Coordinates of C-alpha atoms in Angstrom, one line a residue:
Chain A
M22 CA 18.0 -30.6 4.6
G23 CA 15.7 -33.0 2.7
L24 CA 12.7 -34.6 4.2
I25 CA 13.5 -37.9 5.9
L26 CA 10.9 -40.6 5.1
E27 CA 13.0 -43.6 6.3
P28 CA 12.9 -44.5 10.0
N29 CA 14.4 -41.7 12.1
M30 CA 12.7 -41.7 15.5
Q31 CA 14.8 -42.6 18.4
D32 CA 11.9 -44.7 19.9
G33 CA 9.0 -44.8 17.5
D34 CA 6.7 -46.9 19.8
L35 CA 7.3 -44.6 22.7
F36 CA 6.5 -41.5 20.8
Y37 CA 3.4 -43.1 19.3
D38 CA 2.2 -44.1 22.8
R39 CA 2.8 -40.6 24.2
L40 CA 1.0 -39.0 21.3
L41 CA -2.1 -41.1 21.8
T42 CA -1.9 -40.5 25.6
A43 CA -1.8 -36.8 25.0
H44 CA -5.2 -37.2 23.4
D45 CA -6.8 -39.1 26.4
N46 CA -10.0 -37.4 27.6
L47 CA -10.0 -34.8 24.9
D48 CA -13.1 -34.5 22.8
S49 CA -12.8 -34.2 19.0
K50 CA -12.5 -30.4 19.0
Q51 CA -9.8 -30.4 21.7
S52 CA -7.9 -33.1 19.9
S53 CA -7.9 -31.1 16.7
A54 CA -6.7 -28.1 18.7
F55 CA -3.9 -30.1 20.2
N56 CA -2.8 -31.5 16.8
A57 CA -2.7 -28.0 15.3
R58 CA -0.5 -26.7 18.1
L59 CA 1.8 -29.7 17.8
I60 CA 2.1 -29.3 14.0
L61 CA 3.0 -25.6 14.4
I62 CA 5.6 -26.4 17.1
L63 CA 7.2 -29.1 15.1
A64 CA 7.1 -27.1 11.9
N65 CA 8.9 -24.3 13.6
H66 CA 11.6 -26.7 14.9
I67 CA 12.2 -28.0 11.3
G68 CA 12.3 -24.5 9.9
D69 CA 13.5 -25.1 6.4
S70 CA 10.8 -24.2 3.9
S71 CA 11.7 -26.8 1.4
T72 CA 11.6 -29.6 4.0
L73 CA 8.3 -28.4 5.2
K74 CA 6.9 -28.2 1.7
N75 CA 8.0 -31.8 1.1
A76 CA 6.3 -32.8 4.3
L77 CA 3.0 -31.2 3.3
F78 CA 3.3 -32.9 0.0
A79 CA 4.0 -36.3 1.5
A80 CA 1.0 -36.0 3.8
K81 CA -1.2 -34.9 0.9
A82 CA -0.2 -37.9 -1.2
Q83 CA -1.9 -40.3 1.2
E84 CA -5.4 -39.0 0.3
Chain B
M25 CA -31.9 20.9 -16.1
N26 CA -29.1 18.9 -14.6
K27 CA -29.4 16.1 -12.1
Y28 CA -26.2 17.1 -10.4
T29 CA -25.9 17.6 -6.6
P30 CA -22.5 18.2 -5.2
Q31 CA -21.9 16.1 -2.2
A32 CA -18.3 16.7 -1.3
A33 CA -17.7 17.1 2.4
I34 CA -14.7 19.3 1.7
K35 CA -14.8 21.4 -1.4
L36 CA -11.4 21.3 -3.1
Y37 CA -12.2 22.0 -6.8
P38 CA -15.6 23.8 -7.1
Y39 CA -17.3 23.7 -10.5
Q40 CA -16.4 26.4 -13.0
K41 CA -17.5 26.4 -16.5
V42 CA -14.6 26.5 -19.0
A43 CA -14.4 27.6 -22.7
A44 CA -14.0 24.0 -23.8
Q45 CA -17.6 23.3 -22.9
D46 CA -18.8 25.6 -25.7
K47 CA -16.4 24.5 -28.4
A48 CA -17.8 22.9 -31.5
T49 CA -14.9 20.5 -31.9
P50 CA -13.6 18.6 -28.8
E51 CA -10.5 20.1 -27.3
K52 CA -7.4 17.9 -27.3
Q53 CA -5.6 17.0 -24.1
T54 CA -2.4 15.1 -23.7
V55 CA -3.3 13.4 -20.4
V56 CA -6.7 13.2 -18.8
V57 CA -6.9 11.8 -15.3
V58 CA -10.3 10.6 -14.3
G59 CA -10.8 10.7 -10.5
G60 CA -9.7 13.4 -8.0
G61 CA -8.9 11.2 -5.0
P62 CA -5.4 10.7 -3.6
V63 CA -4.2 8.7 -6.5
G64 CA -5.5 10.9 -9.3
L65 CA -4.4 14.1 -7.6
A66 CA -0.9 12.7 -7.0
L67 CA -0.6 11.6 -10.6
A68 CA -1.7 15.0 -11.8
L69 CA 0.8 16.7 -9.5
D70 CA 3.7 14.4 -10.5
L71 CA 3.1 14.9 -14.3
G72 CA 2.6 18.7 -13.9
L73 CA 5.9 19.0 -12.0
K74 CA 7.6 17.3 -14.9
D75 CA 5.9 19.9 -17.2
T76 CA 3.6 17.4 -18.9
P77 CA 0.1 18.9 -19.3
V78 CA -2.6 17.2 -17.4
L79 CA -6.4 17.7 -17.0
L80 CA -8.0 16.0 -14.0
L81 CA -11.8 15.4 -14.0
D82 CA -13.8 14.5 -10.9
D83 CA -17.6 14.0 -10.8
Q84 CA -17.7 15.8 -7.4
D85 CA -16.1 19.0 -6.2
G86 CA -13.9 17.7 -3.4
A87 CA -13.2 15.0 -0.9
G88 CA -15.9 12.6 0.1
E89 CA -17.3 12.2 3.6
G90 CA -15.5 10.2 6.3
S91 CA -11.9 9.5 7.3
R92 CA -11.7 6.4 5.0
A93 CA -8.0 5.7 4.4
I94 CA -6.1 6.7 7.5
C95 CA -2.8 4.9 7.6
F96 CA -0.2 6.3 5.2
S97 CA 3.1 4.4 5.0
K98 CA 6.6 5.6 4.9
R99 CA 6.9 4.9 1.2
T100 CA 3.8 7.1 0.6
L101 CA 5.4 9.9 2.7
E102 CA 8.6 9.6 0.7
I103 CA 6.6 9.9 -2.5
A104 CA 4.7 12.9 -1.1
D105 CA 8.0 14.5 -0.1
R106 CA 9.2 14.1 -3.7
L107 CA 6.1 15.9 -4.8
G108 CA 6.4 18.6 -2.1
F109 CA 3.8 17.9 0.5
G110 CA 5.3 15.2 2.7
D111 CA 6.1 17.5 5.6
A112 CA 2.5 18.9 5.6
L113 CA 1.3 15.3 6.1
V114 CA 3.6 14.5 9.0
E115 CA 2.9 17.8 10.7
K116 CA -0.8 17.2 10.8
G117 CA -0.7 13.4 11.1
V118 CA -0.2 11.2 14.1
V119 CA 3.0 9.3 14.0
W120 CA 3.0 5.7 15.1
N121 CA 5.5 2.9 15.0
V122 CA 4.4 0.5 17.7
G123 CA 1.5 -2.0 17.4
R124 CA 0.1 -4.3 20.1
V125 CA -1.9 -7.5 19.5
F126 CA -4.2 -8.8 22.2
H127 CA -6.1 -12.1 22.5
R128 CA -9.0 -11.7 24.8
D129 CA -7.6 -9.6 27.6
S130 CA -3.9 -10.3 27.3
E131 CA -1.3 -8.9 25.0
I132 CA 0.4 -11.6 23.0
F133 CA 2.6 -9.7 20.6
N134 CA 4.0 -6.3 19.9
F135 CA 6.0 -4.9 17.1
N136 CA 8.0 -1.8 16.2
L137 CA 7.9 -1.0 12.5
L138 CA 10.9 1.2 12.4
E139 CA 13.6 0.1 14.8
E140 CA 16.3 1.9 12.7
T141 CA 16.9 5.6 13.0
G142 CA 18.3 7.8 10.3
H143 CA 15.2 8.0 8.1
K144 CA 13.4 11.2 7.4
Y145 CA 10.0 9.7 7.9
P146 CA 8.3 7.4 10.4
A147 CA 7.0 4.0 9.5
F148 CA 3.4 5.2 9.4
I149 CA 1.3 8.2 10.1
N150 CA -2.5 8.3 10.7
L151 CA -4.2 11.0 8.9
Q152 CA -7.8 11.2 7.6
Q153 CA -8.0 10.8 3.8
P154 CA -9.7 14.2 3.3
Y155 CA -6.7 15.9 4.8
F156 CA -4.4 14.0 2.5
E157 CA -6.5 15.1 -0.5
K158 CA -6.5 18.7 0.8
F159 CA -2.7 18.9 1.2
L160 CA -2.4 17.4 -2.3
V161 CA -4.7 20.0 -3.8
D162 CA -2.8 22.8 -1.9
Q163 CA 0.4 21.6 -3.4
I164 CA -1.2 21.5 -6.9
R165 CA -2.4 25.1 -6.4
M166 CA 1.1 26.1 -5.5
A167 CA 2.6 24.3 -8.5
Q168 CA 0.0 25.9 -10.8
S169 CA 0.9 29.3 -9.5
K170 CA 4.5 28.6 -10.6
G171 CA 3.3 27.6 -14.1
A172 CA 2.8 23.8 -13.8
P173 CA 0.4 22.7 -16.6
I174 CA -2.2 21.1 -14.3
E175 CA -5.9 21.8 -14.6
I176 CA -8.7 20.4 -12.4
R177 CA -12.4 20.4 -13.4
G178 CA -14.7 19.5 -10.6
C179 CA -18.3 18.4 -11.3
N180 CA -17.2 16.9 -14.6
E181 CA -18.6 13.4 -14.8
V182 CA -17.3 11.1 -17.5
T183 CA -20.3 9.4 -19.0
G184 CA -19.0 7.9 -22.2
L185 CA -15.8 6.8 -23.9
Y186 CA -15.0 6.3 -27.6
L187 CA -11.7 4.4 -28.2
K188 CA -9.7 5.5 -31.2
E189 CA -6.4 4.2 -32.3
D190 CA -4.2 6.8 -30.7
H191 CA -6.6 8.7 -28.4
T192 CA -9.9 8.5 -26.6
V193 CA -12.9 10.8 -27.0
I194 CA -14.7 11.4 -23.7
D195 CA -18.3 12.5 -23.0
I196 CA -18.5 14.7 -19.9
D197 CA -21.6 15.8 -18.0
T198 CA -21.6 19.0 -16.0
P199 CA -24.1 21.3 -14.3
D200 CA -24.1 23.3 -17.6
G201 CA -24.7 20.3 -19.8
Q202 CA -22.6 17.9 -21.8
Y203 CA -19.4 18.4 -23.8
Q204 CA -16.6 16.3 -25.3
I205 CA -12.8 16.3 -25.2
G206 CA -10.1 14.1 -26.7
A207 CA -7.3 12.6 -24.7
D208 CA -4.1 11.1 -26.0
W209 CA -3.8 9.3 -22.7
L210 CA -6.6 8.5 -20.2
I211 CA -5.7 7.4 -16.7
A212 CA -8.5 5.9 -14.7
C213 CA -8.1 6.7 -11.0
D214 CA -11.8 6.6 -10.3
G215 CA -11.8 4.2 -7.5
A216 CA -13.4 0.8 -6.6
K217 CA -16.5 1.5 -8.6
S218 CA -14.6 2.9 -11.6
A219 CA -16.9 4.2 -14.2
V220 CA -14.1 3.9 -16.8
R221 CA -13.6 0.3 -16.0
K222 CA -17.3 -0.4 -16.3
M223 CA -17.6 1.5 -19.6
M224 CA -14.8 -0.6 -21.0
G225 CA -16.6 -3.8 -19.8
L226 CA -13.5 -5.1 -18.1
S227 CA -13.8 -8.0 -15.7
F228 CA -12.6 -7.3 -12.2
D229 CA -12.3 -10.7 -10.6
G230 CA -11.3 -11.9 -7.2
R231 CA -12.7 -12.9 -3.9
L232 CA -15.5 -11.5 -1.8
F233 CA -15.0 -12.0 2.0
E234 CA -18.2 -12.7 3.8
D235 CA -17.9 -10.4 6.7
N236 CA -18.8 -6.9 7.8
F237 CA -16.8 -4.3 9.7
L238 CA -18.2 -1.3 11.6
I239 CA -15.9 1.7 11.5
A240 CA -16.5 4.5 14.0
D241 CA -14.5 7.7 14.2
V242 CA -14.9 8.8 17.8
K243 CA -13.8 12.2 19.1
M244 CA -12.5 12.1 22.7
T245 CA -9.5 13.0 24.8
A246 CA -8.1 9.7 26.0
D247 CA -5.0 8.3 27.6
F248 CA -4.4 5.5 25.2
P249 CA -0.8 5.7 23.7
T250 CA -0.3 6.4 20.0
E251 CA -0.1 2.8 19.0
R252 CA -2.2 0.5 16.9
W253 CA -4.1 -1.9 19.1
F254 CA -5.7 -5.0 17.7
W255 CA -7.8 -7.5 19.6
F256 CA -8.6 -11.1 18.6
E257 CA -11.8 -12.1 20.5
P258 CA -11.9 -8.8 22.4
P259 CA -13.0 -9.2 26.0
F260 CA -15.5 -6.3 25.8
I261 CA -19.0 -7.6 25.3
G262 CA -20.7 -7.2 22.0
S263 CA -17.6 -6.2 20.1
G264 CA -17.5 -9.2 17.7
Q265 CA -14.6 -11.3 16.7
S266 CA -12.0 -8.6 16.4
A267 CA -11.5 -4.9 17.1
L268 CA -9.0 -2.2 16.3
L269 CA -8.2 1.0 18.0
H270 CA -6.1 3.7 16.3
K271 CA -5.5 7.4 16.9
Q272 CA -6.0 10.1 14.3
P273 CA -5.5 13.9 14.4
D274 CA -7.9 16.2 16.1
N275 CA -8.4 13.8 19.0
I276 CA -10.3 11.5 16.8
W277 CA -9.9 7.8 17.4
R278 CA -10.7 5.1 14.8
I279 CA -12.4 2.0 16.1
D280 CA -13.2 -1.0 14.0
F281 CA -15.5 -3.8 15.1
Q282 CA -15.8 -7.1 13.2
L283 CA -19.5 -7.8 13.1
G284 CA -19.8 -11.0 11.1
W285 CA -21.7 -11.8 7.9
D286 CA -25.4 -12.2 8.7
I287 CA -26.0 -8.8 10.2
D288 CA -28.9 -6.3 10.1
R289 CA -27.1 -3.3 8.6
I290 CA -29.7 -0.8 9.6
A291 CA -29.8 -2.0 13.2
E292 CA -26.0 -1.9 13.4
L293 CA -25.8 1.6 12.1
D294 CA -28.1 2.8 14.8
P295 CA -26.0 5.2 16.9
K296 CA -27.4 3.7 20.2
K297 CA -26.2 0.3 19.2
I298 CA -22.8 1.7 18.1
R299 CA -22.4 3.5 21.4
S300 CA -23.2 0.4 23.4
R301 CA -20.3 -1.4 21.6
I302 CA -17.9 1.5 22.2
D303 CA -19.0 2.0 25.8
A304 CA -18.1 -1.7 26.4
M305 CA -14.7 -1.1 24.9
L306 CA -13.8 2.2 26.5
G307 CA -15.7 2.0 29.7
S308 CA -19.0 3.7 30.3
N309 CA -17.7 6.9 31.9
V310 CA -15.6 8.0 28.9
Q311 CA -17.1 11.0 27.1
Y312 CA -17.0 11.0 23.3
D313 CA -18.8 12.1 20.2
L314 CA -19.5 9.9 17.2
E315 CA -18.1 11.7 14.2
W316 CA -18.6 9.3 11.4
T317 CA -19.7 5.7 11.1
S318 CA -19.8 3.2 8.3
I319 CA -20.2 -0.5 7.7
Y320 CA -18.0 -2.0 5.0
T321 CA -17.4 -5.3 3.4
F322 CA -14.5 -5.9 1.1
Q323 CA -13.0 -7.9 -1.7
C324 CA -9.6 -8.7 -3.0
R325 CA -9.6 -8.4 -6.8
K326 CA -7.6 -6.9 -9.7
L327 CA -7.8 -6.3 -13.4
G328 CA -5.8 -8.7 -15.5
K329 CA -4.0 -5.8 -17.1
F330 CA -3.6 -2.2 -16.0
R331 CA -3.0 -1.0 -19.5
H332 CA -5.5 -1.1 -22.4
G333 CA -3.8 0.8 -25.2
R334 CA -4.1 4.5 -24.5
I335 CA -6.1 3.9 -21.3
L336 CA -4.3 3.0 -18.0
F337 CA -5.7 2.2 -14.6
A338 CA -4.3 3.0 -11.1
G339 CA -5.3 2.7 -7.5
D340 CA -8.6 1.0 -6.5
A341 CA -9.9 1.3 -10.1
A342 CA -7.2 -1.3 -10.9
H343 CA -7.0 -3.4 -7.7
Q344 CA -8.8 -3.7 -4.5
V345 CA -7.6 -5.2 -1.2
S346 CA -9.0 -5.8 2.2
P347 CA -7.9 -3.1 4.5
F348 CA -5.7 -5.2 6.8
G349 CA -2.2 -4.0 6.3
A350 CA -3.1 -0.6 4.9
R351 CA -2.4 -1.6 1.3
G352 CA -5.1 0.2 -0.5
A353 CA -4.3 3.9 -0.8
N354 CA -0.6 3.2 -0.2
S355 CA -0.3 0.9 -3.2
G356 CA -2.3 3.3 -5.3
I357 CA 0.2 6.1 -4.6
Q358 CA 3.0 3.6 -5.4
D359 CA 1.2 2.9 -8.7
I360 CA 1.4 6.6 -9.8
D361 CA 5.0 6.8 -8.5
N362 CA 5.7 4.1 -11.1
L363 CA 3.5 5.5 -13.8
A364 CA 4.3 9.2 -13.9
W365 CA 7.9 9.1 -15.0
K366 CA 7.2 6.4 -17.6
L367 CA 4.3 8.3 -19.1
D368 CA 6.3 11.5 -19.1
L369 CA 9.2 9.9 -21.0
V370 CA 7.0 8.3 -23.5
I371 CA 5.0 11.5 -24.1
K372 CA 8.3 13.4 -24.6
G373 CA 9.6 10.8 -27.0
K374 CA 12.5 9.8 -24.8
A375 CA 11.3 6.2 -24.2
P376 CA 9.4 3.7 -26.4
D377 CA 5.7 3.0 -25.9
R378 CA 6.5 -0.3 -24.3
L379 CA 7.9 1.4 -21.2
L380 CA 4.2 1.7 -20.3
D381 CA 3.8 -2.0 -20.6
T382 CA 6.3 -2.3 -17.8
Y383 CA 3.9 -0.1 -15.6
C384 CA 1.5 -2.9 -16.1
E385 CA 4.1 -5.6 -15.5
E386 CA 5.5 -4.1 -12.3
R387 CA 2.3 -2.9 -10.7
V388 CA 0.2 -6.0 -11.5
Y389 CA 3.1 -7.9 -9.8
A390 CA 2.8 -5.5 -6.8
A391 CA -0.9 -5.8 -6.7
G392 CA -0.6 -9.6 -6.6
E393 CA 1.7 -9.3 -3.6
N394 CA -0.6 -6.9 -1.8
I395 CA -3.6 -9.1 -2.5
L396 CA -1.7 -12.2 -1.2
N397 CA -0.8 -10.4 2.0
S398 CA -4.1 -8.9 2.7
T399 CA -5.9 -12.1 1.8
R400 CA -3.7 -14.0 4.3
S401 CA -4.5 -11.4 7.0
T402 CA -8.2 -11.6 6.2
D403 CA -8.2 -15.4 6.5
F404 CA -6.4 -15.2 9.8
I405 CA -8.7 -12.5 11.2
T406 CA -11.9 -14.1 9.8
P407 CA -11.2 -17.8 9.4
K408 CA -13.8 -19.3 7.1
S409 CA -13.7 -23.0 8.0
D410 CA -13.5 -25.0 11.2
I411 CA -10.0 -26.1 10.4
S412 CA -8.9 -22.6 9.6
T413 CA -10.3 -21.4 12.9
C414 CA -8.6 -24.3 14.6
F415 CA -5.1 -23.4 13.3
R416 CA -5.7 -19.7 13.9
D417 CA -6.6 -20.3 17.5
A418 CA -3.6 -22.6 17.9
V419 CA -1.3 -19.7 16.8
L420 CA -3.0 -17.4 19.3
D421 CA -2.7 -19.9 22.2
L422 CA 0.9 -20.7 21.4
A423 CA 1.8 -17.0 21.0
K424 CA 1.0 -16.4 24.6
H425 CA 3.7 -18.7 25.8
H426 CA 6.2 -19.1 22.9
S427 CA 7.9 -16.4 20.9
F428 CA 8.0 -18.5 17.7
A429 CA 4.3 -18.2 17.3
R430 CA 4.1 -14.4 17.6
P431 CA 5.3 -13.6 14.0
L432 CA 2.6 -16.0 12.8
V433 CA -0.1 -13.8 14.4
N434 CA -1.5 -12.0 11.4
S435 CA -3.6 -9.0 12.1
G436 CA -2.3 -7.2 9.0
R437 CA 1.1 -7.3 7.3
L438 CA 1.7 -3.6 7.0
S439 CA 2.4 -2.1 3.6
V440 CA 6.0 -2.0 2.4
P441 CA 7.0 -1.2 -1.2
C442 CA 7.3 -4.2 -3.5
V443 CA 10.7 -5.4 -4.8
Y444 CA 10.4 -6.0 -8.6
D445 CA 12.5 -9.2 -8.5
G446 CA 13.0 -10.8 -11.9
L447 CA 11.1 -8.1 -13.8
S448 CA 12.2 -6.7 -17.1
L449 CA 13.5 -3.2 -16.3
N450 CA 16.1 -4.6 -13.9
G451 CA 19.7 -4.0 -15.1
S452 CA 22.9 -5.4 -14.0
D453 CA 23.4 -6.3 -10.4
A454 CA 27.2 -6.6 -10.3
L455 CA 27.8 -5.4 -6.8
N456 CA 28.1 -8.0 -4.1
G457 CA 26.1 -5.6 -2.0
P458 CA 23.3 -5.7 0.6
H459 CA 20.4 -7.9 -0.5
N460 CA 17.8 -5.4 0.6
L461 CA 19.2 -2.9 -1.9
R462 CA 19.4 -5.2 -4.9
V463 CA 18.3 -4.2 -8.3
G464 CA 14.5 -3.9 -8.4
A465 CA 14.4 -2.7 -4.8
P466 CA 13.4 0.8 -3.7
C467 CA 16.2 3.0 -2.2
I468 CA 16.3 3.0 1.6
D469 CA 16.6 6.4 3.2
A470 CA 19.7 7.4 5.1
P471 CA 21.1 10.6 6.6
T472 CA 23.3 13.0 4.6
P473 CA 25.3 15.9 5.9
D474 CA 22.5 18.3 4.8
G475 CA 19.4 16.2 5.2
Y476 CA 18.5 12.8 3.8
L477 CA 19.3 10.7 0.7
L478 CA 15.7 10.4 -0.6
Q479 CA 15.3 14.2 -0.6
K480 CA 18.0 14.3 -3.2
L481 CA 16.2 11.8 -5.5
S482 CA 13.7 14.2 -6.9
G483 CA 12.1 12.5 -9.9
E484 CA 14.9 12.0 -12.4
F485 CA 17.5 9.3 -13.0
A486 CA 20.4 9.6 -10.5
L487 CA 23.8 8.0 -10.0
L488 CA 24.8 7.4 -6.4
T489 CA 28.5 6.9 -6.1
I490 CA 30.2 5.8 -2.8
N491 CA 34.0 6.1 -2.6
C492 CA 34.5 6.2 -6.3
D493 CA 34.5 8.7 -9.1
A494 CA 32.0 9.3 -11.9
P495 CA 31.0 12.3 -14.1
D496 CA 28.7 14.7 -12.2
K497 CA 26.3 14.6 -15.1
V498 CA 25.9 12.3 -18.1
E499 CA 23.3 12.3 -20.8
Y500 CA 22.4 9.3 -22.9
D501 CA 19.7 9.5 -25.6
G502 CA 18.2 12.7 -24.2
I503 CA 18.0 11.4 -20.6
T504 CA 20.2 13.1 -18.0
I505 CA 21.7 11.3 -15.0
R506 CA 22.9 13.4 -12.1
R507 CA 25.4 12.2 -9.6
I508 CA 25.1 12.1 -5.9
A509 CA 28.6 11.7 -4.5
V510 CA 29.2 10.0 -1.2
S511 CA 32.5 9.4 0.6
T512 CA 33.2 7.6 3.8
S513 CA 35.9 10.1 4.5
D514 CA 33.1 12.3 5.7
N515 CA 31.7 10.5 8.8
K516 CA 28.3 12.2 8.3
F517 CA 27.9 9.7 5.5
Y518 CA 28.6 6.7 7.8
E519 CA 25.1 5.4 8.0
L520 CA 24.4 5.8 4.3
A521 CA 27.6 4.1 3.4
K522 CA 26.9 1.2 5.8
R523 CA 23.5 0.6 4.4
Y524 CA 24.5 0.8 0.7
L525 CA 28.0 -0.8 0.8
G526 CA 27.6 -3.8 3.1
N527 CA 31.0 -5.4 2.8
C528 CA 32.0 -3.6 -0.3
R529 CA 34.5 -0.8 -0.5
S530 CA 32.9 1.2 -3.2
A531 CA 29.6 1.2 -5.1
V532 CA 27.7 2.9 -7.9
Y533 CA 23.9 2.7 -7.9
L534 CA 21.8 3.8 -10.9
I535 CA 18.5 5.0 -9.5
R536 CA 15.2 5.5 -11.4
P537 CA 13.0 8.5 -11.1
D538 CA 10.8 6.6 -8.7
Q539 CA 13.8 6.0 -6.4
Y540 CA 14.0 2.3 -7.4
I541 CA 17.5 0.7 -8.1
A542 CA 18.0 0.0 -11.8
G543 CA 21.6 -1.3 -11.7
R544 CA 24.6 -1.4 -9.4
W545 CA 28.3 -2.0 -9.7
N546 CA 31.6 -1.6 -7.8
E547 CA 32.8 1.3 -10.0
F548 CA 31.6 3.6 -12.7
N549 CA 31.7 2.3 -16.2
A550 CA 30.0 4.4 -18.8
H551 CA 29.0 1.4 -21.0
E552 CA 27.5 -0.4 -18.0
V553 CA 25.5 2.6 -16.9
Q554 CA 24.3 3.3 -20.4
N555 CA 23.1 -0.3 -20.8
A556 CA 21.3 -0.2 -17.5
L557 CA 19.6 3.0 -18.4
S558 CA 18.5 1.5 -21.7
C559 CA 17.2 -1.4 -19.9
A560 CA 15.4 0.8 -17.3
T561 CA 13.6 2.7 -20.1
A562 CA 12.7 -0.4 -22.1
K563 CA 14.9 0.6 -25.0
D564 CA 16.6 -2.7 -25.5

């Protein structure tokens, strides 16, 4: 399955809010740790190597 | 007056002066192997068993001090079996299949390397390297007594090389002074600090890892099971970032502690300091003796090419890896498994010189795979940046609760033989057969009515036929292929047939002398087999 870069979230605003709330009261190091765990969990859910590679590429292209 | 002082912990090939040392003109040798460690000795044995004359030189008279390489993989045992000393290794060695990984004080992951039965050998044995070398030399002595053209000269140090077009002249230093010999082929198996590599001025590039590991061989009787135990952030005080516990023969346990980069080596090697670390791990009322200790750092690097004309490199002389995954000695043994038959055919004029270029092609490829794997393990065990540590710790935290993260935990991806996908000796893969037995893959062992499959693949080309007919012996261009006939009408071949047929009804596998698959089809066709043989011997 290809990487979807068009809107695909059921409720984008809700996820965004929850994501930021998850970081409440975390210091910088704890936030990084949380983000790392979340990335790994979501990456595993996606599974397909090609999709993951494209996702890494898309993230990199923003630098 | 010579400067030489023998330092071998176990004498295997004491110095003896030979007639060649007094000759006015250098004696000519077909093959000279430099370095009498596991890789050099195995190469000498393999060539000698094929009746190709070989002289092995080592600057010492036996095995060096310390257990050093201790994990020998199934593939190494299979190669040792082909050479006649596999059973001796297993008899002395400690068999293990299960590993456990701990983070702080809880187990997060365990693995079993060999879930499948019906293989002659276990996934791994632990055996101190000097024993491995001793059993090899015992086997060489036995082969010599039956006329194998193998000679070993201990305390013969190579001090100079003169490269000629079709041979090398070698300066050798001995307790009785210097002499010279000529070698049609020189194989450097002289280890990480290879003198041959240095003399040739070859660059040996890669990556240094900024870390130190303390190894301790500890003699004790203990109740720990025969498993490999690895800790991330071990809970016992003073142990460093990681620790490893492994059983060896003679009630000796290998313990590794990761110490970090900025250490005081001398202070760390103080037995009192070492004991305090071990006491914290084992508990203070455990009795033990310290047998051997060492601090090591490591690098991952390789030569660009393993062949330079008439000089070839194998083992640590060609490539070095970090020890996580036991890919050092094991890949060196696989190097000579690949090299010996090719060198033998070229020397006998049965294959063109460029077959030796494929040694370089296949084993540089394998070294790359080993370095990639051991580098990844090293980065996981010793993360070198904040973000790398962050992700590593995320994996460990997740692994405690979720199974998906456990395979990501990397305390060493243990050595398995490389598959030579896409490389030039691969012939036709016309069988819609199991992917793990594709062309370029090593044969997998399986039971036969009288033993095991790999025992029947004893260093020559073979044709494995399952449920179809073929000549029992064919010869093309001076190379003989012998058939191994398997039929599912005999239910003792059930496992073998299952592994090699998959969903097919019949199969023919052409197998190289190193037990790698060179071609496979549904049925025997002389033309196809001949083509695959030509391909596998670089004749086309």
